[in-house]
PDB file of C-alpha atoms in Angstrom:
ATOM      1  CA  UNK A   1    -115.967  96.933  90.068  1.00  0.00           C
ATOM      2  CA  UNK A   2    -114.156 100.276  91.087  1.00  0.00           C
ATOM      3  CA  UNK A   3    -110.393 100.705  89.911  1.00  0.00           C
ATOM      4  CA  UNK A   4    -108.281 100.525  92.981  1.00  0.00           C
ATOM      5  CA  UNK A   5    -110.389  97.188  94.114  1.00  0.00           C
ATOM      6  CA  UNK A   6    -109.264  95.524  90.446  1.00  0.00           C
ATOM      7  CA  UNK A   7    -105.769  96.340  91.255  1.00  0.00           C
ATOM      8  CA  UNK A   8    -106.107  94.731  94.497  1.00  0.00           C
ATOM      9  CA  UNK A   9    -107.491  91.494  93.110  1.00  0.00           C
ATOM     10  CA  UNK A  10    -105.052  91.396  90.486  1.00  0.00           C
ATOM     11  CA  UNK A  11    -102.173  91.940  93.002  1.00  0.00           C
ATOM     12  CA  UNK A  12    -103.253  88.972  95.452  1.00  0.00           C
ATOM     13  CA  UNK A  13    -103.769  86.824  91.903  1.00  0.00           C
ATOM     14  CA  UNK A  14    -100.323  87.552  91.034  1.00  0.00           C
ATOM     15  CA  UNK A  15     -98.757  86.631  94.417  1.00  0.00           C
ATOM     16  CA  UNK A  16    -101.179  83.199  94.677  1.00  0.00           C
ATOM     17  CA  UNK A  17     -99.606  82.253  91.168  1.00  0.00           C
ATOM     18  CA  UNK A  18     -96.031  83.122  92.063  1.00  0.00           C
ATOM     19  CA  UNK A  19     -96.376  81.192  95.499  1.00  0.00           C
ATOM     20  CA  UNK A  20     -98.006  78.336  93.877  1.00  0.00           C
ATOM     21  CA  UNK A  21     -95.123  78.121  91.470  1.00  0.00           C
ATOM     22  CA  UNK A  22     -92.486  78.315  93.612  1.00  0.00           C
ATOM     23  CA  UNK A  23     -94.023  75.200  95.560  1.00  0.00           C
ATOM     24  CA  UNK A  24     -94.056  73.446  92.281  1.00  0.00           C
ATOM     25  CA  UNK A  25     -90.541  73.859  91.966  1.00  0.00           C
ATOM     26  CA  UNK A  26     -89.726  72.763  95.450  1.00  0.00           C
ATOM     27  CA  UNK A  27     -91.416  69.525  94.584  1.00  0.00           C
ATOM     28  CA  UNK A  28     -89.744  68.544  91.790  1.00  0.00           C
ATOM     29  CA  UNK A  29     -86.872  65.718  92.384  1.00  0.00           C
ATOM     30  CA  UNK A  30     -83.332  66.980  92.414  1.00  0.00           C
ATOM     31  CA  UNK A  31     -80.410  65.287  90.826  1.00  0.00           C
ATOM     32  CA  UNK A  32     -79.390  62.065  92.281  1.00  0.00           C
ATOM     33  CA  UNK A  33     -75.410  62.336  93.574  1.00  0.00           C
ATOM     34  CA  UNK A  34     -73.517  59.905  91.297  1.00  0.00           C
ATOM     35  CA  UNK A  35     -71.454  57.461  93.281  1.00  0.00           C
ATOM     36  CA  UNK A  36     -73.638  57.481  96.277  1.00  0.00           C
ATOM     37  CA  UNK A  37     -75.342  54.140  97.570  1.00  0.00           C
ATOM     38  CA  UNK A  38     -77.993  53.959 100.176  1.00  0.00           C
ATOM     39  CA  UNK A  39     -76.904  50.693 102.223  1.00  0.00           C
ATOM     40  CA  UNK A  40     -79.472  48.717 103.705  1.00  0.00           C
ATOM     41  CA  UNK A  41     -77.126  46.559 105.522  1.00  0.00           C
ATOM     42  CA  UNK A  42     -73.655  47.285 107.216  1.00  0.00           C
ATOM     43  CA  UNK A  43     -71.356  44.875 109.229  1.00  0.00           C
ATOM     44  CA  UNK A  44     -71.977  45.448 112.566  1.00  0.00           C
ATOM     45  CA  UNK A  45     -75.921  44.074 112.533  1.00  0.00           C
ATOM     46  CA  UNK A  46     -76.439  40.802 114.359  1.00  0.00           C
ATOM     47  CA  UNK A  47     -75.568  37.744 112.381  1.00  0.00           C
ATOM     48  CA  UNK A  48     -78.145  36.191 110.285  1.00  0.00           C
ATOM     49  CA  UNK A  49     -79.842  39.533 109.329  1.00  0.00           C
ATOM     50  CA  UNK A  50     -77.729  39.782 106.134  1.00  0.00           C
ATOM     51  CA  UNK A  51     -77.901  35.834 105.079  1.00  0.00           C
ATOM     52  CA  UNK A  52     -81.514  36.037 105.841  1.00  0.00           C
ATOM     53  CA  UNK A  53     -82.352  38.890 103.344  1.00  0.00           C
ATOM     54  CA  UNK A  54     -80.109  37.152 100.780  1.00  0.00           C
ATOM     55  CA  UNK A  55     -83.001  34.215 101.045  1.00  0.00           C
ATOM     56  CA  UNK A  56     -85.775  36.393 100.062  1.00  0.00           C
ATOM     57  CA  UNK A  57     -84.086  37.710  96.665  1.00  0.00           C
ATOM     58  CA  UNK A  58     -83.962  35.640  93.729  1.00  0.00           C
ATOM     59  CA  UNK A  59     -81.415  32.835  92.777  1.00  0.00           C
ATOM     60  CA  UNK A  60     -80.415  29.656  93.511  1.00  0.00           C
ATOM     61  CA  UNK A  61     -79.529  30.004  97.290  1.00  0.00           C
ATOM     62  CA  UNK A  62     -82.297  28.369  99.029  1.00  0.00           C
ATOM     63  CA  UNK A  63     -81.093  24.844 100.468  1.00  0.00           C
ATOM     64  CA  UNK A  64     -77.198  25.495  98.444  1.00  0.00           C
ATOM     65  CA  UNK A  65     -74.592  23.985 100.661  1.00  0.00           C
ATOM     66  CA  UNK A  66     -71.257  26.271  99.518  1.00  0.00           C
ATOM     67  CA  UNK A  67     -68.496  24.629  99.878  1.00  0.00           C
ATOM     68  CA  UNK A  68     -65.911  26.843 102.367  1.00  0.00           C
ATOM     69  CA  UNK A  69     -62.322  25.616 103.120  1.00  0.00           C
ATOM     70  CA  UNK A  70     -61.140  26.981 106.437  1.00  0.00           C
ATOM     71  CA  UNK A  71     -57.273  27.391 107.107  1.00  0.00           C
ATOM     72  CA  UNK A  72     -54.951  29.181 109.269  1.00  0.00           C
ATOM     73  CA  UNK A  73     -51.278  29.256 110.386  1.00  0.00           C
ATOM     74  CA  UNK A  74     -49.573  26.250 111.436  1.00  0.00           C
ATOM     75  CA  UNK A  75     -50.504  23.763 113.738  1.00  0.00           C
ATOM     76  CA  UNK A  76     -54.120  25.576 114.190  1.00  0.00           C
ATOM     77  CA  UNK A  77     -57.139  22.999 114.148  1.00  0.00           C
ATOM     78  CA  UNK A  78     -60.971  23.830 113.048  1.00  0.00           C
ATOM     79  CA  UNK A  79     -64.273  21.876 114.181  1.00  0.00           C
ATOM     80  CA  UNK A  80     -67.664  22.313 113.133  1.00  0.00           C
ATOM     81  CA  UNK A  81     -70.322  21.681 115.952  1.00  0.00           C
ATOM     82  CA  UNK A  82     -72.600  18.804 115.766  1.00  0.00           C
ATOM     83  CA  UNK A  83     -75.650  18.914 117.761  1.00  0.00           C
ATOM     84  CA  UNK A  84     -74.613  21.468 120.023  1.00  0.00           C
ATOM     85  CA  UNK A  85     -71.477  20.135 120.778  1.00  0.00           C
ATOM     86  CA  UNK A  86     -68.120  19.943 119.312  1.00  0.00           C
ATOM     87  CA  UNK A  87     -66.002  16.618 118.549  1.00  0.00           C
ATOM     88  CA  UNK A  88     -63.314  15.562 120.760  1.00  0.00           C
ATOM     89  CA  UNK A  89     -59.905  17.217 119.800  1.00  0.00           C
ATOM     90  CA  UNK A  90     -58.586  13.694 117.640  1.00  0.00           C
ATOM     91  CA  UNK A  91     -61.708  14.339 115.362  1.00  0.00           C
ATOM     92  CA  UNK A  92     -60.622  17.702 114.647  1.00  0.00           C
ATOM     93  CA  UNK A  93     -59.547  19.308 110.890  1.00  0.00           C
ATOM     94  CA  UNK A  94     -55.836  17.902 110.097  1.00  0.00           C
ATOM     95  CA  UNK A  95     -52.865  20.490 108.942  1.00  0.00           C
ATOM     96  CA  UNK A  96     -54.955  20.824 105.379  1.00  0.00           C
ATOM     97  CA  UNK A  97     -58.157  22.923 107.120  1.00  0.00           C
ATOM     98  CA  UNK A  98     -61.191  21.971 107.319  1.00  0.00           C
ATOM     99  CA  UNK A  99     -63.124  21.548 104.070  1.00  0.00           C
ATOM    100  CA  UNK A 100     -67.492  21.412 104.556  1.00  0.00           C
ATOM    101  CA  UNK A 101     -70.458  22.263 102.860  1.00  0.00           C
ATOM    102  CA  UNK A 102     -72.413  25.248 105.016  1.00  0.00           C
ATOM    103  CA  UNK A 103     -76.088  26.465 103.920  1.00  0.00           C
ATOM    104  CA  UNK A 104     -76.140  29.928 102.280  1.00  0.00           C
ATOM    105  CA  UNK A 105     -78.052  32.189 105.083  1.00  0.00           C
ATOM    106  CA  UNK A 106     -77.104  30.219 108.002  1.00  0.00           C
ATOM    107  CA  UNK A 107     -74.593  30.735 110.711  1.00  0.00           C
ATOM    108  CA  UNK A 108     -72.522  28.660 111.897  1.00  0.00           C
ATOM    109  CA  UNK A 109     -70.123  28.233 115.199  1.00  0.00           C
ATOM    110  CA  UNK A 110     -67.109  26.693 114.797  1.00  0.00           C
ATOM    111  CA  UNK A 111     -63.983  26.109 117.315  1.00  0.00           C
ATOM    112  CA  UNK A 112     -60.413  27.275 116.758  1.00  0.00           C
ATOM    113  CA  UNK A 113     -57.360  25.569 118.580  1.00  0.00           C
ATOM    114  CA  UNK A 114     -53.751  25.165 118.447  1.00  0.00           C
ATOM    115  CA  UNK A 115     -53.520  29.040 118.562  1.00  0.00           C
ATOM    116  CA  UNK A 116     -49.762  30.261 118.323  1.00  0.00           C
ATOM    117  CA  UNK A 117     -48.200  31.353 121.469  1.00  0.00           C
ATOM    118  CA  UNK A 118     -51.621  31.007 123.243  1.00  0.00           C
ATOM    119  CA  UNK A 119     -51.440  26.801 124.304  1.00  0.00           C
ATOM    120  CA  UNK A 120     -54.425  25.271 125.446  1.00  0.00           C
ATOM    121  CA  UNK A 121     -56.613  28.550 124.521  1.00  0.00           C
ATOM    122  CA  UNK A 122     -59.686  28.477 122.377  1.00  0.00           C
ATOM    123  CA  UNK A 123     -62.010  30.543 120.008  1.00  0.00           C
ATOM    124  CA  UNK A 124     -65.250  29.817 118.980  1.00  0.00           C
ATOM    125  CA  UNK A 125     -65.739  32.425 116.027  1.00  0.00           C
ATOM    126  CA  UNK A 126     -69.108  32.426 113.551  1.00  0.00           C
ATOM    127  CA  UNK A 127     -69.192  32.120 109.745  1.00  0.00           C
ATOM    128  CA  UNK A 128     -72.285  33.715 108.026  1.00  0.00           C
ATOM    129  CA  UNK A 129     -72.628  32.709 104.384  1.00  0.00           C
ATOM    130  CA  UNK A 130     -74.806  35.681 102.585  1.00  0.00           C
ATOM    131  CA  UNK A 131     -74.474  34.180  99.040  1.00  0.00           C
ATOM    132  CA  UNK A 132     -72.590  31.472  97.117  1.00  0.00           C
ATOM    133  CA  UNK A 133     -70.554  31.152  94.056  1.00  0.00           C
ATOM    134  CA  UNK A 134     -71.241  29.585  90.841  1.00  0.00           C
ATOM    135  CA  UNK A 135     -68.603  27.143  89.664  1.00  0.00           C
ATOM    136  CA  UNK A 136     -68.595  24.896  86.520  1.00  0.00           C
ATOM    137  CA  UNK A 137     -70.883  21.952  86.997  1.00  0.00           C
ATOM    138  CA  UNK A 138     -69.535  19.076  89.233  1.00  0.00           C
ATOM    139  CA  UNK A 139     -66.597  21.237  90.586  1.00  0.00           C
ATOM    140  CA  UNK A 140     -68.063  22.903  93.400  1.00  0.00           C
ATOM    141  CA  UNK A 141     -65.533  21.477  95.586  1.00  0.00           C
ATOM    142  CA  UNK A 142     -62.687  22.695  93.391  1.00  0.00           C
ATOM    143  CA  UNK A 143     -63.721  26.080  94.238  1.00  0.00           C
ATOM    144  CA  UNK A 144     -64.487  26.748  97.552  1.00  0.00           C
ATOM    145  CA  UNK A 145     -64.802  30.077  99.486  1.00  0.00           C
ATOM    146  CA  UNK A 146     -61.131  30.512 101.480  1.00  0.00           C
ATOM    147  CA  UNK A 147     -61.500  31.841 105.222  1.00  0.00           C
ATOM    148  CA  UNK A 148     -58.023  32.268 106.232  1.00  0.00           C
ATOM    149  CA  UNK A 149     -57.363  33.246 109.928  1.00  0.00           C
ATOM    150  CA  UNK A 150     -54.509  35.275 110.393  1.00  0.00           C
ATOM    151  CA  UNK A 151     -52.453  35.349 113.939  1.00  0.00           C
ATOM    152  CA  UNK A 152     -53.037  38.871 114.578  1.00  0.00           C
ATOM    153  CA  UNK A 153     -56.788  38.257 114.176  1.00  0.00           C
ATOM    154  CA  UNK A 154     -56.741  35.345 116.852  1.00  0.00           C
ATOM    155  CA  UNK A 155     -54.688  37.450 119.192  1.00  0.00           C
ATOM    156  CA  UNK A 156     -56.588  40.598 118.965  1.00  0.00           C
ATOM    157  CA  UNK A 157     -59.787  38.148 119.944  1.00  0.00           C
ATOM    158  CA  UNK A 158     -58.096  36.575 122.554  1.00  0.00           C
ATOM    159  CA  UNK A 159     -57.441  39.631 124.127  1.00  0.00           C
ATOM    160  CA  UNK A 160     -61.272  40.941 123.783  1.00  0.00           C
ATOM    161  CA  UNK A 161     -61.355  42.505 120.476  1.00  0.00           C
ATOM    162  CA  UNK A 162     -64.176  41.964 118.089  1.00  0.00           C
ATOM    163  CA  UNK A 163     -62.995  40.966 114.468  1.00  0.00           C
ATOM    164  CA  UNK A 164     -64.996  41.252 111.704  1.00  0.00           C
ATOM    165  CA  UNK A 165     -63.633  39.738 108.221  1.00  0.00           C
ATOM    166  CA  UNK A 166     -65.939  40.003 104.966  1.00  0.00           C
ATOM    167  CA  UNK A 167     -64.978  37.605 102.394  1.00  0.00           C
ATOM    168  CA  UNK A 168     -65.748  38.679  98.758  1.00  0.00           C
ATOM    169  CA  UNK A 169     -65.022  37.525  95.381  1.00  0.00           C
ATOM    170  CA  UNK A 170     -62.994  40.512  93.555  1.00  0.00           C
ATOM    171  CA  UNK A 171     -64.193  42.013  90.104  1.00  0.00           C
ATOM    172  CA  UNK A 172     -62.395  40.691  87.520  1.00  0.00           C
ATOM    173  CA  UNK A 173     -62.379  43.857  86.059  1.00  0.00           C
ATOM    174  CA  UNK A 174     -60.559  45.401  88.704  1.00  0.00           C
ATOM    175  CA  UNK A 175     -58.841  42.280  90.436  1.00  0.00           C
ATOM    176  CA  UNK A 176     -55.384  42.620  91.168  1.00  0.00           C
ATOM    177  CA  UNK A 177     -53.271  40.280  88.804  1.00  0.00           C
ATOM    178  CA  UNK A 178     -51.292  38.597  91.839  1.00  0.00           C
ATOM    179  CA  UNK A 179     -51.176  34.829  92.151  1.00  0.00           C
ATOM    180  CA  UNK A 180     -52.234  33.442  95.587  1.00  0.00           C
ATOM    181  CA  UNK A 181     -52.442  29.986  97.248  1.00  0.00           C
ATOM    182  CA  UNK A 182     -55.772  28.589  99.382  1.00  0.00           C
ATOM    183  CA  UNK A 183     -53.366  29.422 102.678  1.00  0.00           C
ATOM    184  CA  UNK A 184     -52.544  33.043 101.477  1.00  0.00           C
ATOM    185  CA  UNK A 185     -55.611  34.808 100.561  1.00  0.00           C
ATOM    186  CA  UNK A 186     -55.262  38.709 100.761  1.00  0.00           C
ATOM    187  CA  UNK A 187     -56.697  40.865 103.335  1.00  0.00           C
ATOM    188  CA  UNK A 188     -56.396  44.398 104.325  1.00  0.00           C
ATOM    189  CA  UNK A 189     -57.898  46.583 107.581  1.00  0.00           C
ATOM    190  CA  UNK A 190     -60.378  48.979 106.710  1.00  0.00           C
ATOM    191  CA  UNK A 191     -60.111  52.711 108.512  1.00  0.00           C
ATOM    192  CA  UNK A 192     -62.662  52.932 111.800  1.00  0.00           C
ATOM    193  CA  UNK A 193     -65.223  55.431 109.917  1.00  0.00           C
ATOM    194  CA  UNK A 194     -65.265  52.629 107.370  1.00  0.00           C
ATOM    195  CA  UNK A 195     -68.004  49.381 107.088  1.00  0.00           C
ATOM    196  CA  UNK A 196     -66.097  46.264 106.042  1.00  0.00           C
ATOM    197  CA  UNK A 197     -69.239  45.043 104.344  1.00  0.00           C
ATOM    198  CA  UNK A 198     -69.460  48.234 102.493  1.00  0.00           C
ATOM    199  CA  UNK A 199     -66.131  48.212 101.435  1.00  0.00           C
ATOM    200  CA  UNK A 200     -66.491  44.758 100.070  1.00  0.00           C
ATOM    201  CA  UNK A 201     -69.488  45.342  98.190  1.00  0.00           C
ATOM    202  CA  UNK A 202     -67.256  48.031  96.367  1.00  0.00           C
ATOM    203  CA  UNK A 203     -64.679  45.890  95.441  1.00  0.00           C
ATOM    204  CA  UNK A 204     -66.574  42.575  94.709  1.00  0.00           C
ATOM    205  CA  UNK A 205     -69.342  40.787  95.702  1.00  0.00           C
ATOM    206  CA  UNK A 206     -69.156  39.828  99.635  1.00  0.00           C
ATOM    207  CA  UNK A 207     -70.135  36.067  99.892  1.00  0.00           C
ATOM    208  CA  UNK A 208     -69.553  35.503 103.479  1.00  0.00           C
ATOM    209  CA  UNK A 209     -69.036  37.428 107.180  1.00  0.00           C
ATOM    210  CA  UNK A 210     -66.085  36.237 109.900  1.00  0.00           C
ATOM    211  CA  UNK A 211     -66.756  37.405 112.953  1.00  0.00           C
ATOM    212  CA  UNK A 212     -64.149  36.173 115.801  1.00  0.00           C
ATOM    213  CA  UNK A 213     -64.902  37.262 119.470  1.00  0.00           C
ATOM    214  CA  UNK A 214     -64.064  36.047 122.881  1.00  0.00           C
ATOM    215  CA  UNK A 215     -67.291  34.386 123.489  1.00  0.00           C
ATOM    216  CA  UNK A 216     -67.186  30.750 124.663  1.00  0.00           C
ATOM    217  CA  UNK A 217     -69.919  28.416 125.200  1.00  0.00           C
ATOM    218  CA  UNK A 218     -72.590  28.566 127.719  1.00  0.00           C
ATOM    219  CA  UNK A 219     -73.064  26.110 130.606  1.00  0.00           C
ATOM    220  CA  UNK A 220     -76.266  26.259 130.761  1.00  0.00           C
ATOM    221  CA  UNK A 221     -78.174  23.796 128.729  1.00  0.00           C
ATOM    222  CA  UNK A 222     -81.219  25.976 127.669  1.00  0.00           C
ATOM    223  CA  UNK A 223     -78.764  28.667 126.051  1.00  0.00           C
ATOM    224  CA  UNK A 224     -76.928  26.480 123.938  1.00  0.00           C
ATOM    225  CA  UNK A 225     -79.234  26.650 121.022  1.00  0.00           C
ATOM    226  CA  UNK A 226     -79.203  30.370 120.710  1.00  0.00           C
ATOM    227  CA  UNK A 227     -75.022  30.218 121.172  1.00  0.00           C
ATOM    228  CA  UNK A 228     -75.332  27.726 118.368  1.00  0.00           C
ATOM    229  CA  UNK A 229     -77.777  30.164 116.356  1.00  0.00           C
ATOM    230  CA  UNK A 230     -80.256  26.437 116.180  1.00  0.00           C
ATOM    231  CA  UNK A 231     -77.433  24.115 115.049  1.00  0.00           C
ATOM    232  CA  UNK A 232     -77.947  24.286 111.089  1.00  0.00           C
ATOM    233  CA  UNK A 233     -76.682  21.417 109.199  1.00  0.00           C
ATOM    234  CA  UNK A 234     -73.707  20.888 107.291  1.00  0.00           C
ATOM    235  CA  UNK A 235     -71.553  18.505 105.003  1.00  0.00           C
ATOM    236  CA  UNK A 236     -68.078  16.882 105.278  1.00  0.00           C
ATOM    237  CA  UNK A 237     -66.153  17.267 102.151  1.00  0.00           C
ATOM    238  CA  UNK A 238     -63.145  16.123 101.188  1.00  0.00           C
ATOM    239  CA  UNK A 239     -60.318  18.545  99.883  1.00  0.00           C
ATOM    240  CA  UNK A 240     -59.766  18.570  96.016  1.00  0.00           C
ATOM    241  CA  UNK A 241     -56.570  16.845  95.141  1.00  0.00           C
ATOM    242  CA  UNK A 242     -53.376  18.900  95.331  1.00  0.00           C
ATOM    243  CA  UNK A 243     -51.621  20.413  92.381  1.00  0.00           C
ATOM    244  CA  UNK A 244     -48.863  18.444  90.430  1.00  0.00           C
ATOM    245  CA  UNK A 245     -45.699  18.672  91.608  1.00  0.00           C
ATOM    246  CA  UNK A 246     -42.890  20.545  89.300  1.00  0.00           C
ATOM    247  CA  UNK A 247     -39.464  19.436  89.163  1.00  0.00           C
ATOM    248  CA  UNK A 248     -37.123  22.286  90.031  1.00  0.00           C
ATOM    249  CA  UNK A 249     -36.102  24.173  87.477  1.00  0.00           C
ATOM    250  CA  UNK A 250     -38.875  23.147  85.141  1.00  0.00           C
ATOM    251  CA  UNK A 251     -41.653  25.131  84.186  1.00  0.00           C
ATOM    252  CA  UNK A 252     -45.542  24.084  83.897  1.00  0.00           C
ATOM    253  CA  UNK A 253     -45.331  23.693  80.258  1.00  0.00           C
ATOM    254  CA  UNK A 254     -43.114  21.200  79.272  1.00  0.00           C
ATOM    255  CA  UNK A 255     -42.132  20.271  75.622  1.00  0.00           C
ATOM    256  CA  UNK A 256     -42.348  16.726  74.794  1.00  0.00           C
ATOM    257  CA  UNK A 257     -40.961  15.500  71.441  1.00  0.00           C
ATOM    258  CA  UNK A 258     -43.043  14.850  68.522  1.00  0.00           C
ATOM    259  CA  UNK A 259     -43.910  10.984  68.406  1.00  0.00           C
ATOM    260  CA  UNK A 260     -45.684  10.027  64.894  1.00  0.00           C
ATOM    261  CA  UNK A 261     -49.035   7.853  64.930  1.00  0.00           C
ATOM    262  CA  UNK A 262     -48.917   4.748  63.510  1.00  0.00           C
ATOM    263  CA  UNK A 263     -52.555   3.859  63.629  1.00  0.00           C
ATOM    264  CA  UNK A 264     -53.958   6.607  61.608  1.00  0.00           C
ATOM    265  CA  UNK A 265     -54.917   5.434  58.159  1.00  0.00           C
ATOM    266  CA  UNK A 266     -53.025   7.162  55.045  1.00  0.00           C
ATOM    267  CA  UNK A 267     -55.592   9.227  53.177  1.00  0.00           C
ATOM    268  CA  UNK A 268     -57.332   7.758  50.137  1.00  0.00           C
ATOM    269  CA  UNK A 269     -56.594   9.099  47.041  1.00  0.00           C
ATOM    270  CA  UNK A 270     -58.675   8.705  43.975  1.00  0.00           C
ATOM    271  CA  UNK A 271     -57.324   5.743  42.464  1.00  0.00           C
ATOM    272  CA  UNK A 272     -55.672   3.769  45.524  1.00  0.00           C
ATOM    273  CA  UNK A 273     -58.510   1.673  45.821  1.00  0.00           C
ATOM    274  CA  UNK A 274     -59.269  -0.720  42.749  1.00  0.00           C
ATOM    275  CA  UNK A 275     -63.007  -0.421  43.568  1.00  0.00           C
ATOM    276  CA  UNK A 276     -62.891   3.405  43.100  1.00  0.00           C
ATOM    277  CA  UNK A 277     -63.016   4.288  39.003  1.00  0.00           C
ATOM    278  CA  UNK A 278     -59.932   6.635  38.092  1.00  0.00           C
ATOM    279  CA  UNK A 279     -62.146   8.140  35.377  1.00  0.00           C
ATOM    280  CA  UNK A 280     -64.170  10.702  36.580  1.00  0.00           C
ATOM    281  CA  UNK A 281     -66.268  10.605  33.816  1.00  0.00           C
ATOM    282  CA  UNK A 282     -67.837   7.463  35.023  1.00  0.00           C
ATOM    283  CA  UNK A 283     -68.613   8.472  38.041  1.00  0.00           C
ATOM    284  CA  UNK A 284     -72.531   9.104  38.548  1.00  0.00           C
ATOM    285  CA  UNK A 285     -73.716  12.548  39.738  1.00  0.00           C
ATOM    286  CA  UNK A 286     -77.351  12.203  40.022  1.00  0.00           C
ATOM    287  CA  UNK A 287     -77.807  15.638  41.489  1.00  0.00           C
ATOM    288  CA  UNK A 288     -75.938  17.701  38.918  1.00  0.00           C
ATOM    289  CA  UNK A 289     -73.193  18.496  41.337  1.00  0.00           C
ATOM    290  CA  UNK A 290     -69.557  18.351  39.957  1.00  0.00           C
ATOM    291  CA  UNK A 291     -68.616  19.273  36.156  1.00  0.00           C
ATOM    292  CA  UNK A 292     -71.280  17.814  33.955  1.00  0.00           C
ATOM    293  CA  UNK A 293     -68.938  15.423  31.406  1.00  0.00           C
ATOM    294  CA  UNK A 294     -71.511  12.700  30.909  1.00  0.00           C
ATOM    295  CA  UNK A 295     -74.895  10.959  32.195  1.00  0.00           C
ATOM    296  CA  UNK A 296     -74.644   7.455  33.541  1.00  0.00           C
ATOM    297  CA  UNK A 297     -75.537   4.567  31.399  1.00  0.00           C
ATOM    298  CA  UNK A 298     -77.718   2.043  32.755  1.00  0.00           C
ATOM    299  CA  UNK A 299     -77.933  -1.768  31.407  1.00  0.00           C
ATOM    300  CA  UNK A 300     -80.398  -4.428  31.927  1.00  0.00           C
TER     301      UNK A 300
END
């Protein structure tokens, strides 16, 4: 092989190796940006999508009725649909709100009446349960998901706006140490470019999505099942007992006077009972515990 041809082949081989190495370096995965999460769901998805996906994951969520408590401004009443219809006005909730158990993954349509400054007007929001809480056994009714409808949300919905609220459980490591009551759950508005579901996921664990719009029930019977999302079952619950009233000027902790107990027997000391020998040497110790004083004497 001549010298020029050999030089050309070596140059081609060098270029091929360099090109192959460049392709290999390009195929290596880069560093994953810290703090960025790719969310599969967002708050603009149709009702039922997020809840149905939660049922496909692990956890005791199938056929679980999550306690929920609806509350709002003074005079507001709530009613859940039954068999595609709402109960009459006299069967709606009272001033303590509406307590019920809703299935995880289902979407429910409920009615809101008695809106302040809007007599006779009604709203029909939806609530989607996308997760559950894990209270102590037998105390689930004491820790319902609070769904508090504010006046500004109801007013915006009556004006034709779509209001989306995401209820989430706060992270105990970052939660604000502020006391709350069942009727005053804290809420805040997100920016226009932010997604409420993603913001709630960053602050805690989302459990429900509330959507308030101006849609009313259809008059065509064939469209009612779609309006009520199939009419999933729900369970009526009694509200838990209210807190004990604390008199004015007193704290929650009240000091009680010390009352000695007279039903506790006095401690028994050696020799207090005539059946107990006072001399330790006369007590048998078959296993060798205690001081070795003398062996027991047995008589026939």
